[in-house]
Amino acid sequence: MTHGEIEQIMAGIQDTIARRRAAGEYPAGLETELEAEFASILALTHRGEADRADALEKLLEEAKRSAPEVSGLTPTSSRVPFLNILHKIVRRLIARQTRGLAAQQRAVNEQVIAMLEHLVDDARSREDADRRMVAKLSKHVLDRVAVVDHLYFIVAELETKLRKFEAGK
């Protein structure tokens, strides 16, 4: 088929749709109903996924914000007078070990943050792919409805011509 033939067929389909709409054969808002139906199907398949992706993204941002603050050192202030001096002494005595643990924890945190970044990207890309698929399916269904309607009219015309031909014999 050539491009011109395809355009001619599509124009015929559009004319048929317009005639059927004008005749009231298509209910008002059919396309809107079909799009709403596809949206509800998408919602059923991904209940709360957008919320999960947003929650993952918030967790990721919080992890990125708090990860560098892991130092292994606790505050030495105290409400009890002169107890802060004891806290400072203890902190100095164990600082070498706690700083080593904090460095190990920061290394683990980097891996967890990288994992969260991948999860967020994956969730967002799945959402986007599903939206594109629903849009394509919606368009595909509408195109198929239009083709079926067009074929209905062609068959009706052929039947009329066949009856006239048979009556003429």
Tab-separated table of C-alpha atoms in Angstrom:
chain	number	residue	atom	x	y	z
A	1	MET	CA	0.000	0.000	0.000
A	2	THR	CA	1.171	3.468	-0.759
A	3	HIS	CA	1.110	6.372	1.644
A	4	GLY	CA	-1.683	7.987	-0.379
A	5	GLU	CA	-3.839	4.861	-0.130
A	6	ILE	CA	-3.339	4.739	3.609
A	7	GLU	CA	-4.293	8.404	3.910
A	8	GLN	CA	-7.371	7.768	1.790
A	9	ILE	CA	-8.441	4.862	3.993
A	10	MET	CA	-7.829	6.913	7.148
A	11	ALA	CA	-9.871	9.782	5.702
A	12	GLY	CA	-12.682	7.333	4.983
A	13	ILE	CA	-12.504	6.038	8.529
A	14	GLN	CA	-12.604	9.570	9.928
A	15	ASP	CA	-15.624	10.382	7.716
A	16	THR	CA	-17.376	7.247	8.949
A	17	ILE	CA	-16.683	8.190	12.544
A	18	ALA	CA	-18.006	11.690	11.949
A	19	ARG	CA	-21.193	10.321	10.318
A	20	ARG	CA	-21.765	7.860	13.145
A	21	ARG	CA	-21.226	10.542	15.748
A	22	ALA	CA	-23.650	12.829	13.953
A	23	ALA	CA	-26.185	9.982	13.729
A	24	GLY	CA	-25.813	9.368	17.461
A	25	GLU	CA	-24.425	5.861	17.033
A	26	TYR	CA	-21.400	6.724	19.130
A	27	PRO	CA	-22.271	7.698	22.652
A	28	ALA	CA	-21.048	11.114	23.646
A	29	GLY	CA	-17.642	10.918	25.290
A	30	LEU	CA	-16.734	7.405	24.097
A	31	GLU	CA	-13.047	8.280	23.817
A	32	THR	CA	-13.074	9.784	27.305
A	33	GLU	CA	-14.718	6.643	28.685
A	34	LEU	CA	-12.117	4.426	27.030
A	35	GLU	CA	-9.264	6.574	28.311
A	36	ALA	CA	-10.760	6.475	31.818
A	37	GLU	CA	-11.049	2.699	31.555
A	38	PHE	CA	-7.369	2.404	30.614
A	39	ALA	CA	-6.429	4.725	33.473
A	40	SER	CA	-8.339	2.544	35.928
A	41	ILE	CA	-6.602	-0.554	34.549
A	42	LEU	CA	-3.260	1.154	35.063
A	43	ALA	CA	-4.254	2.143	38.597
A	44	LEU	CA	-5.188	-1.454	39.404
A	45	THR	CA	-1.888	-2.799	38.158
A	46	HIS	CA	0.178	-0.258	40.064
A	47	ARG	CA	-1.729	0.494	43.241
A	48	GLY	CA	0.308	3.009	45.171
A	49	GLU	CA	3.434	2.549	43.074
A	50	ALA	CA	3.759	6.283	42.505
A	51	ASP	CA	3.476	6.760	46.253
A	52	ARG	CA	6.168	4.141	46.792
A	53	ALA	CA	8.442	5.827	44.267
A	54	ASP	CA	7.929	9.166	46.018
A	55	ALA	CA	8.568	7.552	49.415
A	56	LEU	CA	11.735	5.921	48.080
A	57	GLU	CA	12.891	9.250	46.709
A	58	LYS	CA	12.309	10.952	50.085
A	59	LEU	CA	14.225	8.201	51.857
A	60	LEU	CA	17.042	8.586	49.366
A	61	GLU	CA	17.276	12.331	49.953
A	62	GLU	CA	17.243	11.836	53.733
A	63	ALA	CA	19.963	9.189	53.492
A	64	LYS	CA	22.101	11.482	51.325
A	65	ARG	CA	21.616	14.318	53.785
A	66	SER	CA	22.418	12.324	56.918
A	67	ALA	CA	25.142	9.971	55.642
A	68	PRO	CA	28.042	12.458	55.864
A	69	GLU	CA	27.083	13.316	59.459
A	70	VAL	CA	28.066	9.858	60.759
A	71	SER	CA	31.197	10.653	62.742
A	72	GLY	CA	31.122	8.178	65.610
A	73	LEU	CA	31.398	11.051	68.081
A	74	THR	CA	28.527	11.888	70.373
A	75	PRO	CA	27.849	15.297	71.891
A	76	THR	CA	29.561	15.886	75.231
A	77	SER	CA	27.088	18.336	76.680
A	78	SER	CA	25.173	17.368	79.816
A	79	ARG	CA	22.440	18.808	82.003
A	80	VAL	CA	24.332	17.666	85.104
A	81	PRO	CA	27.043	20.177	86.075
A	82	PHE	CA	30.611	19.086	85.314
A	83	LEU	CA	29.450	15.784	83.787
A	84	ASN	CA	30.286	17.148	80.347
A	85	ILE	CA	33.967	16.971	81.381
A	86	LEU	CA	33.586	13.221	82.005
A	87	HIS	CA	31.856	12.842	78.632
A	88	LYS	CA	34.753	14.613	76.905
A	89	ILE	CA	37.301	12.323	78.584
A	90	VAL	CA	35.377	9.162	77.618
A	91	ARG	CA	34.894	10.442	74.094
A	92	ARG	CA	38.639	11.021	73.705
A	93	LEU	CA	39.413	7.557	75.027
A	94	ILE	CA	37.120	5.749	72.581
A	95	ALA	CA	37.256	8.170	69.631
A	96	ARG	CA	39.718	6.041	67.640
A	97	GLN	CA	37.403	3.006	67.696
A	98	THR	CA	34.174	4.928	67.133
A	99	ARG	CA	35.660	6.876	64.234
A	100	GLY	CA	36.714	3.574	62.631
A	101	LEU	CA	33.214	2.207	63.045
A	102	ALA	CA	31.767	5.431	61.653
A	103	ALA	CA	33.998	5.167	58.571
A	104	GLN	CA	32.808	1.602	58.029
A	105	GLN	CA	29.204	2.716	58.443
A	106	ARG	CA	29.673	5.564	55.930
A	107	ALA	CA	31.035	3.031	53.409
A	108	VAL	CA	27.951	0.850	53.913
A	109	ASN	CA	25.723	3.926	53.659
A	110	GLU	CA	27.240	4.778	50.275
A	111	GLN	CA	26.249	1.337	48.981
A	112	VAL	CA	22.740	1.632	50.425
A	113	ILE	CA	22.345	5.072	48.846
A	114	ALA	CA	23.498	3.716	45.477
A	115	MET	CA	20.971	0.893	45.818
A	116	LEU	CA	18.193	3.371	46.664
A	117	GLU	CA	19.111	5.475	43.627
A	118	HIS	CA	18.707	2.418	41.394
A	119	LEU	CA	15.366	1.542	42.999
A	120	VAL	CA	14.027	5.072	42.522
A	121	ASP	CA	15.172	5.150	38.888
A	122	ASP	CA	13.604	1.752	38.268
A	123	ALA	CA	10.281	2.756	39.838
A	124	ARG	CA	10.133	5.989	37.850
A	125	SER	CA	11.038	4.297	34.554
A	126	ARG	CA	8.360	1.621	35.122
A	127	GLU	CA	5.787	4.338	35.789
A	128	ASP	CA	6.770	6.186	32.612
A	129	ALA	CA	6.733	3.001	30.525
A	130	ASP	CA	3.297	2.087	31.836
A	131	ARG	CA	1.914	5.535	31.030
A	132	ARG	CA	3.274	5.278	27.488
A	133	MET	CA	1.838	1.788	27.103
A	134	VAL	CA	-1.612	2.886	28.282
A	135	ALA	CA	-1.559	5.816	25.856
A	136	LYS	CA	-0.597	3.487	22.996
A	137	LEU	CA	-3.242	0.942	23.970
A	138	SER	CA	-5.886	3.634	24.210
A	139	LYS	CA	-5.010	4.939	20.749
A	140	HIS	CA	-4.842	1.398	19.394
A	141	VAL	CA	-8.308	0.529	20.727
A	142	LEU	CA	-9.798	3.716	19.310
A	143	ASP	CA	-8.184	2.991	15.956
A	144	ARG	CA	-9.576	-0.549	16.000
A	145	VAL	CA	-13.067	0.728	16.870
A	146	ALA	CA	-12.850	3.114	13.939
A	147	VAL	CA	-11.684	0.352	11.579
A	148	VAL	CA	-14.503	-1.960	12.697
A	149	ASP	CA	-17.039	0.813	12.126
A	150	HIS	CA	-15.586	1.515	8.703
A	151	LEU	CA	-15.677	-2.157	7.797
A	152	TYR	CA	-19.288	-2.350	8.955
A	153	PHE	CA	-20.264	0.357	6.498
A	154	ILE	CA	-18.263	-1.223	3.683
A	155	VAL	CA	-19.941	-4.581	4.293
A	156	ALA	CA	-23.362	-2.898	4.408
A	157	GLU	CA	-22.615	-1.169	1.086
A	158	LEU	CA	-21.409	-4.433	-0.467
A	159	GLU	CA	-24.536	-6.229	0.705
A	160	THR	CA	-26.707	-3.512	-0.847
A	161	LYS	CA	-24.791	-3.734	-4.130
A	162	LEU	CA	-25.033	-7.521	-4.069
A	163	ARG	CA	-28.802	-7.395	-3.563
A	164	LYS	CA	-29.163	-4.906	-6.423
A	165	PHE	CA	-26.963	-7.099	-8.612
A	166	GLU	CA	-28.956	-10.232	-7.761
A	167	ALA	CA	-32.253	-8.398	-8.329
A	168	GLY	CA	-31.005	-7.252	-11.776
A	169	LYS	CA	-30.264	-10.798	-12.977
